[in-house]
Amino acid sequence: MAFGWAEVRSLLLVFGPILLPKAISAYKSIRNGSRYSGEPVPPPAGVARALAVLSGVVIVYLAKSMPPLAPENVFALTQSRLQIPVDVLFTRLASLRPDGLLSAADERLRARFVNLESRLLYLQLGPDALADCPFCKSDDPKSFFYYALPAIILPHILNLVVLAAVTSPAITGRDAARWRPHATIAAAALAVADASLVNAYDYSANSAALRLQDLDFFYWKARTLRLVGLAVLDAGVGALLFLSGTRRAFVQPPSDAERIEASNRALAMVRNKLNALGIVKNTALRDEELRARSQAYWLREGQVMRETMEEREVVESVNNALEGRIDMRRITAEADTYAESIFKQPDEVAQL
């Protein structure tokens, strides 16, 4: 697989200006969020559903990347070198088939194996592109790539749909929706990088391989890396959803509008409680029986407090406190300030 520093530098030049601002934004989010992070909380229901979906998708990707589920490789299956005659290759393949008969796909592939170029394209783009393309020709290698391109991009598109669903505000809420732009950019970058690497691969390097062990089965390697890359991307998005949803990291402070709205709700609740308290107190004062019971309660309360303050233990404790353990001047000043703030007129409070 021809992939070196030149390709890495090209990818950095293309995706660096896009990914660098996102990395800086993520760093600032971590730094600012640490000031607002508190005790971890259980993941919200929407985030828990998103994590379950991503876990299932990751398991599917990893399972599909296993060799038993990969498309068949006739050279590895028959232990044949690249330069083997076509008849010998497919005779070996037929011996491995049920009843010793080639399938329709085998026959189409056999018709394509007319020269070394087609075999090299087979190792680069896989059996489907070579056997099923109706318009491709060996003298136009790019036509095979164009036919294989939808199959290369399709897993990325499906994965992008999954990421869009698990980061939807309607499904997972605000904590997950904030990661949608990052997930979309990462998925698009992975798709472009995948297609670019397949297109830039020098398939002619296999022409010098004389043994089976020397062949570079690029298509199968790229397929495995594609699925593992998608699994890693989804696992990373899932980790971000978990950390932000449970307040372990990436805690986003509330905006000014959200703070004002929360303050307004709290003030409205306090006002409603005060109104209810005023109604109850007004009712108690207007009703003769309730007023008598209220007066009796406060008379009894005053009597109990006087009796309590006259007990010897209480008197000794008060005297010990007044001897210097408590700054009565400071407490008196704070009490005066508090009382004055309660009875200030609204205009005076507004001026402050």
PDB file of C-alpha atoms in Angstrom, residues 19-264:
ATOM      1  CA  LEU A  19      -9.915  20.500  11.558  1.00  0.00           C
ATOM      2  CA  LEU A  20      -7.602  22.964  13.344  1.00  0.00           C
ATOM      3  CA  PRO A  21     -10.354  25.470  14.308  1.00  0.00           C
ATOM      4  CA  LYS A  22     -12.468  22.554  15.517  1.00  0.00           C
ATOM      5  CA  ALA A  23      -9.593  21.299  17.670  1.00  0.00           C
ATOM      6  CA  ILE A  24      -9.106  24.769  19.157  1.00  0.00           C
ATOM      7  CA  SER A  25     -12.835  25.033  19.834  1.00  0.00           C
ATOM      8  CA  ALA A  26     -12.824  21.632  21.543  1.00  0.00           C
ATOM      9  CA  TYR A  27      -9.878  22.678  23.725  1.00  0.00           C
ATOM     10  CA  LYS A  28     -11.654  25.879  24.769  1.00  0.00           C
ATOM     11  CA  SER A  29     -14.786  23.889  25.504  1.00  0.00           C
ATOM     12  CA  ILE A  30     -12.838  21.556  27.797  1.00  0.00           C
ATOM     13  CA  ARG A  31     -11.133  24.463  29.564  1.00  0.00           C
ATOM     14  CA  ASN A  32     -14.313  26.476  30.047  1.00  0.00           C
ATOM     15  CA  GLY A  33     -16.448  23.476  30.852  1.00  0.00           C
ATOM     16  CA  SER A  34     -14.213  22.384  33.731  1.00  0.00           C
ATOM     17  CA  ARG A  35     -15.340  25.454  35.676  1.00  0.00           C
ATOM     18  CA  TYR A  36     -18.967  24.384  35.458  1.00  0.00           C
ATOM     19  CA  SER A  37     -18.566  20.646  35.888  1.00  0.00           C
ATOM     20  CA  GLY A  38     -19.986  19.185  39.077  1.00  0.00           C
ATOM     21  CA  GLU A  39     -20.935  15.753  40.245  1.00  0.00           C
ATOM     22  CA  PRO A  40     -21.492  13.257  37.409  1.00  0.00           C
ATOM     23  CA  VAL A  41     -25.122  12.527  36.651  1.00  0.00           C
ATOM     24  CA  PRO A  42     -26.745   9.539  34.934  1.00  0.00           C
ATOM     25  CA  PRO A  43     -26.986   9.925  31.146  1.00  0.00           C
ATOM     26  CA  PRO A  44     -30.322  11.368  29.993  1.00  0.00           C
ATOM     27  CA  ALA A  45     -32.757   9.017  28.308  1.00  0.00           C
ATOM     28  CA  GLY A  46     -32.040  10.441  24.845  1.00  0.00           C
ATOM     29  CA  VAL A  47     -28.286  10.112  25.285  1.00  0.00           C
ATOM     30  CA  ALA A  48     -28.697   6.563  26.599  1.00  0.00           C
ATOM     31  CA  ARG A  49     -30.651   5.623  23.469  1.00  0.00           C
ATOM     32  CA  ALA A  50     -27.996   7.215  21.262  1.00  0.00           C
ATOM     33  CA  LEU A  51     -25.251   5.288  23.062  1.00  0.00           C
ATOM     34  CA  ALA A  52     -27.163   2.038  22.571  1.00  0.00           C
ATOM     35  CA  VAL A  53     -27.523   2.716  18.837  1.00  0.00           C
ATOM     36  CA  LEU A  54     -23.852   3.630  18.450  1.00  0.00           C
ATOM     37  CA  SER A  55     -22.774   0.554  20.402  1.00  0.00           C
ATOM     38  CA  GLY A  56     -24.786  -1.674  18.086  1.00  0.00           C
ATOM     39  CA  VAL A  57     -23.384   0.020  14.987  1.00  0.00           C
ATOM     40  CA  VAL A  58     -19.805  -0.298  16.266  1.00  0.00           C
ATOM     41  CA  ILE A  59     -20.313  -4.009  16.937  1.00  0.00           C
ATOM     42  CA  VAL A  60     -21.680  -4.493  13.410  1.00  0.00           C
ATOM     43  CA  TYR A  61     -18.713  -2.672  11.855  1.00  0.00           C
ATOM     44  CA  LEU A  62     -16.178  -4.675  13.830  1.00  0.00           C
ATOM     45  CA  ALA A  63     -17.938  -7.938  13.005  1.00  0.00           C
ATOM     46  CA  LYS A  64     -18.024  -7.123   9.280  1.00  0.00           C
ATOM     47  CA  SER A  65     -14.313  -6.303   9.349  1.00  0.00           C
ATOM     48  CA  MET A  66     -13.489  -9.889  10.325  1.00  0.00           C
ATOM     49  CA  PRO A  67     -11.932 -12.019   7.514  1.00  0.00           C
ATOM     50  CA  PRO A  68     -14.767 -14.614   7.396  1.00  0.00           C
ATOM     51  CA  LEU A  69     -17.224 -11.871   6.359  1.00  0.00           C
ATOM     52  CA  ALA A  70     -14.930 -10.280   3.770  1.00  0.00           C
ATOM     53  CA  PRO A  71     -15.519 -10.773   0.028  1.00  0.00           C
ATOM     54  CA  GLU A  72     -13.803 -13.763  -1.484  1.00  0.00           C
ATOM     55  CA  ASN A  73     -10.235 -13.409  -2.752  1.00  0.00           C
ATOM     56  CA  VAL A  74      -9.631 -15.990  -5.490  1.00  0.00           C
ATOM     57  CA  PHE A  75      -5.846 -15.705  -5.265  1.00  0.00           C
ATOM     58  CA  ALA A  76      -5.747 -16.292  -1.515  1.00  0.00           C
ATOM     59  CA  LEU A  77      -8.470 -18.932  -1.725  1.00  0.00           C
ATOM     60  CA  THR A  78      -6.643 -20.967  -4.375  1.00  0.00           C
ATOM     61  CA  GLN A  79      -3.139 -20.098  -3.112  1.00  0.00           C
ATOM     62  CA  SER A  80      -2.214 -18.878  -6.596  1.00  0.00           C
ATOM     63  CA  ARG A  81       0.299 -16.295  -7.709  1.00  0.00           C
ATOM     64  CA  LEU A  82      -0.708 -13.297  -9.797  1.00  0.00           C
ATOM     65  CA  GLN A  83       0.749 -14.586 -13.087  1.00  0.00           C
ATOM     66  CA  ILE A  84      -1.050 -17.938 -13.009  1.00  0.00           C
ATOM     67  CA  PRO A  85      -2.880 -18.850 -16.260  1.00  0.00           C
ATOM     68  CA  VAL A  86      -6.585 -18.062 -16.190  1.00  0.00           C
ATOM     69  CA  ASP A  87      -7.656 -21.644 -16.916  1.00  0.00           C
ATOM     70  CA  VAL A  88      -5.516 -23.038 -14.111  1.00  0.00           C
ATOM     71  CA  LEU A  89      -6.770 -20.400 -11.652  1.00  0.00           C
ATOM     72  CA  PHE A  90     -10.434 -21.078 -12.282  1.00  0.00           C
ATOM     73  CA  THR A  91      -9.906 -24.833 -12.442  1.00  0.00           C
ATOM     74  CA  ARG A  92      -8.574 -24.610  -8.909  1.00  0.00           C
ATOM     75  CA  LEU A  93     -11.505 -22.377  -7.967  1.00  0.00           C
ATOM     76  CA  ALA A  94     -14.021 -24.816  -9.476  1.00  0.00           C
ATOM     77  CA  SER A  95     -12.550 -27.629  -7.399  1.00  0.00           C
ATOM     78  CA  LEU A  96     -13.504 -25.667  -4.289  1.00  0.00           C
ATOM     79  CA  ARG A  97     -17.074 -25.013  -5.424  1.00  0.00           C
ATOM     80  CA  PRO A  98     -20.037 -27.331  -4.763  1.00  0.00           C
ATOM     81  CA  ASP A  99     -20.279 -29.992  -7.466  1.00  0.00           C
ATOM     82  CA  GLY A 100     -17.114 -28.555  -9.046  1.00  0.00           C
ATOM     83  CA  LEU A 101     -19.066 -25.872 -10.939  1.00  0.00           C
ATOM     84  CA  LEU A 102     -18.262 -22.182 -11.175  1.00  0.00           C
ATOM     85  CA  SER A 103     -20.955 -19.687 -10.210  1.00  0.00           C
ATOM     86  CA  ALA A 104     -22.267 -16.965 -12.510  1.00  0.00           C
ATOM     87  CA  ALA A 105     -20.108 -14.406 -10.690  1.00  0.00           C
ATOM     88  CA  ASP A 106     -17.078 -16.639 -11.213  1.00  0.00           C
ATOM     89  CA  GLU A 107     -17.785 -16.804 -14.936  1.00  0.00           C
ATOM     90  CA  ARG A 108     -18.103 -13.016 -15.189  1.00  0.00           C
ATOM     91  CA  LEU A 109     -14.850 -12.598 -13.313  1.00  0.00           C
ATOM     92  CA  ARG A 110     -13.150 -15.146 -15.566  1.00  0.00           C
ATOM     93  CA  ALA A 111     -14.220 -13.172 -18.628  1.00  0.00           C
ATOM     94  CA  ARG A 112     -12.573 -10.064 -17.146  1.00  0.00           C
ATOM     95  CA  PHE A 113      -9.246 -11.747 -16.388  1.00  0.00           C
ATOM     96  CA  VAL A 114      -7.921 -11.137 -19.896  1.00  0.00           C
ATOM     97  CA  ASN A 115      -4.611  -9.522 -18.951  1.00  0.00           C
ATOM     98  CA  LEU A 116      -2.384  -8.514 -16.053  1.00  0.00           C
ATOM     99  CA  GLU A 117      -4.033  -5.080 -15.836  1.00  0.00           C
ATOM    100  CA  SER A 118      -7.395  -6.574 -14.914  1.00  0.00           C
ATOM    101  CA  ARG A 119      -5.821  -8.686 -12.172  1.00  0.00           C
ATOM    102  CA  LEU A 120      -4.099  -5.649 -10.713  1.00  0.00           C
ATOM    103  CA  LEU A 121      -7.414  -3.779 -10.715  1.00  0.00           C
ATOM    104  CA  TYR A 122      -8.973  -6.786  -8.997  1.00  0.00           C
ATOM    105  CA  LEU A 123      -6.504  -6.440  -6.126  1.00  0.00           C
ATOM    106  CA  GLN A 124      -7.188  -2.706  -5.889  1.00  0.00           C
ATOM    107  CA  LEU A 125     -10.985  -2.508  -6.256  1.00  0.00           C
ATOM    108  CA  GLY A 126     -12.233  -5.986  -5.429  1.00  0.00           C
ATOM    109  CA  PRO A 127     -14.270  -8.630  -7.248  1.00  0.00           C
ATOM    110  CA  ASP A 128     -17.566  -6.741  -7.584  1.00  0.00           C
ATOM    111  CA  ALA A 129     -16.094  -3.788  -9.454  1.00  0.00           C
ATOM    112  CA  LEU A 130     -14.267  -6.038 -11.884  1.00  0.00           C
ATOM    113  CA  ALA A 131     -17.003  -8.620 -12.510  1.00  0.00           C
ATOM    114  CA  ASP A 132     -20.170  -6.485 -12.473  1.00  0.00           C
ATOM    115  CA  CYS A 133     -19.212  -3.206 -14.156  1.00  0.00           C
ATOM    116  CA  PRO A 134     -21.077  -3.067 -17.519  1.00  0.00           C
ATOM    117  CA  PHE A 135     -19.158  -0.150 -19.025  1.00  0.00           C
ATOM    118  CA  CYS A 136     -15.621  -0.678 -17.689  1.00  0.00           C
ATOM    119  CA  LYS A 137     -12.661  -1.607 -19.860  1.00  0.00           C
ATOM    120  CA  SER A 138      -9.164  -2.703 -18.897  1.00  0.00           C
ATOM    121  CA  ASP A 139      -7.598   0.006 -21.015  1.00  0.00           C
ATOM    122  CA  ASP A 140      -9.493   2.617 -18.943  1.00  0.00           C
ATOM    123  CA  PRO A 141      -8.621   1.812 -15.305  1.00  0.00           C
ATOM    124  CA  LYS A 142     -10.421   4.901 -13.967  1.00  0.00           C
ATOM    125  CA  SER A 143     -13.747   3.535 -15.183  1.00  0.00           C
ATOM    126  CA  PHE A 144     -13.456   0.722 -12.625  1.00  0.00           C
ATOM    127  CA  PHE A 145     -12.767   3.251  -9.883  1.00  0.00           C
ATOM    128  CA  TYR A 146     -15.812   5.309 -10.874  1.00  0.00           C
ATOM    129  CA  TYR A 147     -17.947   2.180 -10.705  1.00  0.00           C
ATOM    130  CA  ALA A 148     -16.527   1.216  -7.297  1.00  0.00           C
ATOM    131  CA  LEU A 149     -16.802   4.742  -5.860  1.00  0.00           C
ATOM    132  CA  PRO A 150     -20.487   4.475  -4.771  1.00  0.00           C
ATOM    133  CA  ALA A 151     -19.712   1.253  -2.901  1.00  0.00           C
ATOM    134  CA  ILE A 152     -16.787   3.000  -1.198  1.00  0.00           C
ATOM    135  CA  ILE A 153     -18.852   6.037  -0.187  1.00  0.00           C
ATOM    136  CA  LEU A 154     -22.065   4.191   0.755  1.00  0.00           C
ATOM    137  CA  PRO A 155     -20.875   3.022   4.226  1.00  0.00           C
ATOM    138  CA  HIS A 156     -19.841   6.587   5.014  1.00  0.00           C
ATOM    139  CA  ILE A 157     -23.236   7.947   3.936  1.00  0.00           C
ATOM    140  CA  LEU A 158     -25.090   5.383   6.038  1.00  0.00           C
ATOM    141  CA  ASN A 159     -22.844   6.151   8.983  1.00  0.00           C
ATOM    142  CA  LEU A 160     -23.459   9.876   8.504  1.00  0.00           C
ATOM    143  CA  VAL A 161     -27.211   9.218   8.688  1.00  0.00           C
ATOM    144  CA  VAL A 162     -26.684   7.340  11.965  1.00  0.00           C
ATOM    145  CA  LEU A 163     -24.588  10.175  13.393  1.00  0.00           C
ATOM    146  CA  ALA A 164     -27.173  12.735  12.307  1.00  0.00           C
ATOM    147  CA  ALA A 165     -29.875  10.733  14.077  1.00  0.00           C
ATOM    148  CA  VAL A 166     -28.010  10.268  17.363  1.00  0.00           C
ATOM    149  CA  THR A 167     -27.054  13.966  17.479  1.00  0.00           C
ATOM    150  CA  SER A 168     -30.525  15.241  16.604  1.00  0.00           C
ATOM    151  CA  PRO A 169     -31.891  17.784  19.125  1.00  0.00           C
ATOM    152  CA  ALA A 170     -35.319  16.171  18.891  1.00  0.00           C
ATOM    153  CA  ILE A 171     -33.945  12.758  19.887  1.00  0.00           C
ATOM    154  CA  THR A 172     -31.028  13.331  22.239  1.00  0.00           C
ATOM    155  CA  GLY A 173     -31.413  16.952  23.313  1.00  0.00           C
ATOM    156  CA  ARG A 174     -29.025  19.870  23.576  1.00  0.00           C
ATOM    157  CA  ASP A 175     -26.069  17.957  25.038  1.00  0.00           C
ATOM    158  CA  ALA A 176     -25.818  15.705  21.979  1.00  0.00           C
ATOM    159  CA  ALA A 177     -26.845  18.256  19.356  1.00  0.00           C
ATOM    160  CA  ARG A 178     -23.771  20.371  20.056  1.00  0.00           C
ATOM    161  CA  TRP A 179     -21.594  17.579  18.616  1.00  0.00           C
ATOM    162  CA  ARG A 180     -23.468  17.341  15.302  1.00  0.00           C
ATOM    163  CA  PRO A 181     -21.192  19.747  13.350  1.00  0.00           C
ATOM    164  CA  HIS A 182     -18.057  18.010  14.620  1.00  0.00           C
ATOM    165  CA  ALA A 183     -19.421  14.551  13.811  1.00  0.00           C
ATOM    166  CA  THR A 184     -20.532  15.650  10.344  1.00  0.00           C
ATOM    167  CA  ILE A 185     -17.155  17.156   9.485  1.00  0.00           C
ATOM    168  CA  ALA A 186     -15.290  14.100  10.794  1.00  0.00           C
ATOM    169  CA  ALA A 187     -17.525  11.726   8.813  1.00  0.00           C
ATOM    170  CA  ALA A 188     -17.134  13.771   5.625  1.00  0.00           C
ATOM    171  CA  ALA A 189     -13.363  13.992   6.088  1.00  0.00           C
ATOM    172  CA  LEU A 190     -13.151  10.230   6.590  1.00  0.00           C
ATOM    173  CA  ALA A 191     -15.154   9.610   3.407  1.00  0.00           C
ATOM    174  CA  VAL A 192     -13.010  11.968   1.326  1.00  0.00           C
ATOM    175  CA  ALA A 193      -9.805  10.480   2.743  1.00  0.00           C
ATOM    176  CA  ASP A 194     -11.018   6.954   2.002  1.00  0.00           C
ATOM    177  CA  ALA A 195     -11.904   7.720  -1.611  1.00  0.00           C
ATOM    178  CA  SER A 196      -8.678   9.679  -2.102  1.00  0.00           C
ATOM    179  CA  LEU A 197      -6.493   6.859  -0.806  1.00  0.00           C
ATOM    180  CA  VAL A 198      -8.190   4.293  -3.030  1.00  0.00           C
ATOM    181  CA  ASN A 199      -7.833   6.574  -6.038  1.00  0.00           C
ATOM    182  CA  ALA A 200      -4.183   7.391  -5.297  1.00  0.00           C
ATOM    183  CA  TYR A 201      -3.136   3.784  -4.752  1.00  0.00           C
ATOM    184  CA  ASP A 202      -0.485   2.589  -7.211  1.00  0.00           C
ATOM    185  CA  TYR A 203      -1.966  -0.755  -8.221  1.00  0.00           C
ATOM    186  CA  SER A 204       0.892  -1.437 -10.653  1.00  0.00           C
ATOM    187  CA  ALA A 205       3.228  -2.133  -7.713  1.00  0.00           C
ATOM    188  CA  ASN A 206       1.789  -5.655  -7.534  1.00  0.00           C
ATOM    189  CA  SER A 207       2.965  -6.457 -11.050  1.00  0.00           C
ATOM    190  CA  ALA A 208       6.466  -7.229  -9.759  1.00  0.00           C
ATOM    191  CA  ALA A 209       5.223  -9.697  -7.124  1.00  0.00           C
ATOM    192  CA  LEU A 210       6.210 -13.247  -8.088  1.00  0.00           C
ATOM    193  CA  ARG A 211       4.862 -15.008  -5.005  1.00  0.00           C
ATOM    194  CA  LEU A 212       1.497 -14.940  -3.288  1.00  0.00           C
ATOM    195  CA  GLN A 213       3.083 -13.618  -0.101  1.00  0.00           C
ATOM    196  CA  ASP A 214       4.413 -10.596  -1.990  1.00  0.00           C
ATOM    197  CA  LEU A 215       0.986  -9.443  -3.175  1.00  0.00           C
ATOM    198  CA  ASP A 216      -0.629  -6.433  -1.546  1.00  0.00           C
ATOM    199  CA  PHE A 217      -4.339  -7.244  -1.208  1.00  0.00           C
ATOM    200  CA  PHE A 218      -5.222  -3.576  -1.054  1.00  0.00           C
ATOM    201  CA  TYR A 219      -8.988  -3.924  -1.478  1.00  0.00           C
ATOM    202  CA  TRP A 220      -9.335  -6.206   1.545  1.00  0.00           C
ATOM    203  CA  LYS A 221      -6.992  -4.107   3.666  1.00  0.00           C
ATOM    204  CA  ALA A 222      -8.823  -0.905   2.713  1.00  0.00           C
ATOM    205  CA  ARG A 223     -12.186  -2.501   3.489  1.00  0.00           C
ATOM    206  CA  THR A 224     -11.010  -3.555   6.943  1.00  0.00           C
ATOM    207  CA  LEU A 225      -9.527  -0.135   7.662  1.00  0.00           C
ATOM    208  CA  ARG A 226     -12.727   1.530   6.406  1.00  0.00           C
ATOM    209  CA  LEU A 227     -14.942  -0.425   8.778  1.00  0.00           C
ATOM    210  CA  VAL A 228     -12.553  -0.048  11.710  1.00  0.00           C
ATOM    211  CA  GLY A 229     -12.298   3.690  11.001  1.00  0.00           C
ATOM    212  CA  LEU A 230     -16.085   4.038  11.029  1.00  0.00           C
ATOM    213  CA  ALA A 231     -16.229   2.069  14.277  1.00  0.00           C
ATOM    214  CA  VAL A 232     -13.589   4.319  15.852  1.00  0.00           C
ATOM    215  CA  LEU A 233     -15.455   7.430  14.684  1.00  0.00           C
ATOM    216  CA  ASP A 234     -18.743   6.220  16.163  1.00  0.00           C
ATOM    217  CA  ALA A 235     -17.020   5.167  19.375  1.00  0.00           C
ATOM    218  CA  GLY A 236     -15.455   8.625  19.633  1.00  0.00           C
ATOM    219  CA  VAL A 237     -18.804  10.337  19.112  1.00  0.00           C
ATOM    220  CA  GLY A 238     -20.341   8.011  21.689  1.00  0.00           C
ATOM    221  CA  ALA A 239     -17.606   8.899  24.173  1.00  0.00           C
ATOM    222  CA  LEU A 240     -18.275  12.609  23.627  1.00  0.00           C
ATOM    223  CA  LEU A 241     -22.015  12.081  24.130  1.00  0.00           C
ATOM    224  CA  PHE A 242     -21.386  10.108  27.319  1.00  0.00           C
ATOM    225  CA  LEU A 243     -18.917  12.598  28.801  1.00  0.00           C
ATOM    226  CA  SER A 244     -21.027  15.663  28.041  1.00  0.00           C
ATOM    227  CA  GLY A 245     -24.338  13.982  28.923  1.00  0.00           C
ATOM    228  CA  THR A 246     -23.090  12.826  32.341  1.00  0.00           C
ATOM    229  CA  ARG A 247     -21.294  16.131  33.081  1.00  0.00           C
ATOM    230  CA  ARG A 248     -17.917  14.424  33.313  1.00  0.00           C
ATOM    231  CA  ALA A 249     -16.342  16.676  30.679  1.00  0.00           C
ATOM    232  CA  PHE A 250     -17.185  19.177  27.959  1.00  0.00           C
ATOM    233  CA  VAL A 251     -19.794  20.808  30.186  1.00  0.00           C
ATOM    234  CA  GLN A 252     -21.309  23.702  28.294  1.00  0.00           C
ATOM    235  CA  PRO A 253     -22.243  26.662  30.526  1.00  0.00           C
ATOM    236  CA  PRO A 254     -25.783  27.990  30.083  1.00  0.00           C
ATOM    237  CA  SER A 255     -26.165  30.960  27.779  1.00  0.00           C
ATOM    238  CA  ASP A 256     -27.251  34.394  28.992  1.00  0.00           C
ATOM    239  CA  ALA A 257     -30.737  33.872  27.592  1.00  0.00           C
ATOM    240  CA  GLU A 258     -31.066  30.540  29.424  1.00  0.00           C
ATOM    241  CA  ARG A 259     -29.874  32.093  32.672  1.00  0.00           C
ATOM    242  CA  ILE A 260     -32.375  34.936  32.352  1.00  0.00           C
ATOM    243  CA  GLU A 261     -35.158  32.479  31.584  1.00  0.00           C
ATOM    244  CA  ALA A 262     -34.245  30.337  34.611  1.00  0.00           C
ATOM    245  CA  SER A 263     -34.143  33.435  36.846  1.00  0.00           C
ATOM    246  CA  ASN A 264     -37.540  34.543  35.560  1.00  0.00           C
TER     247      ASN A 264
END
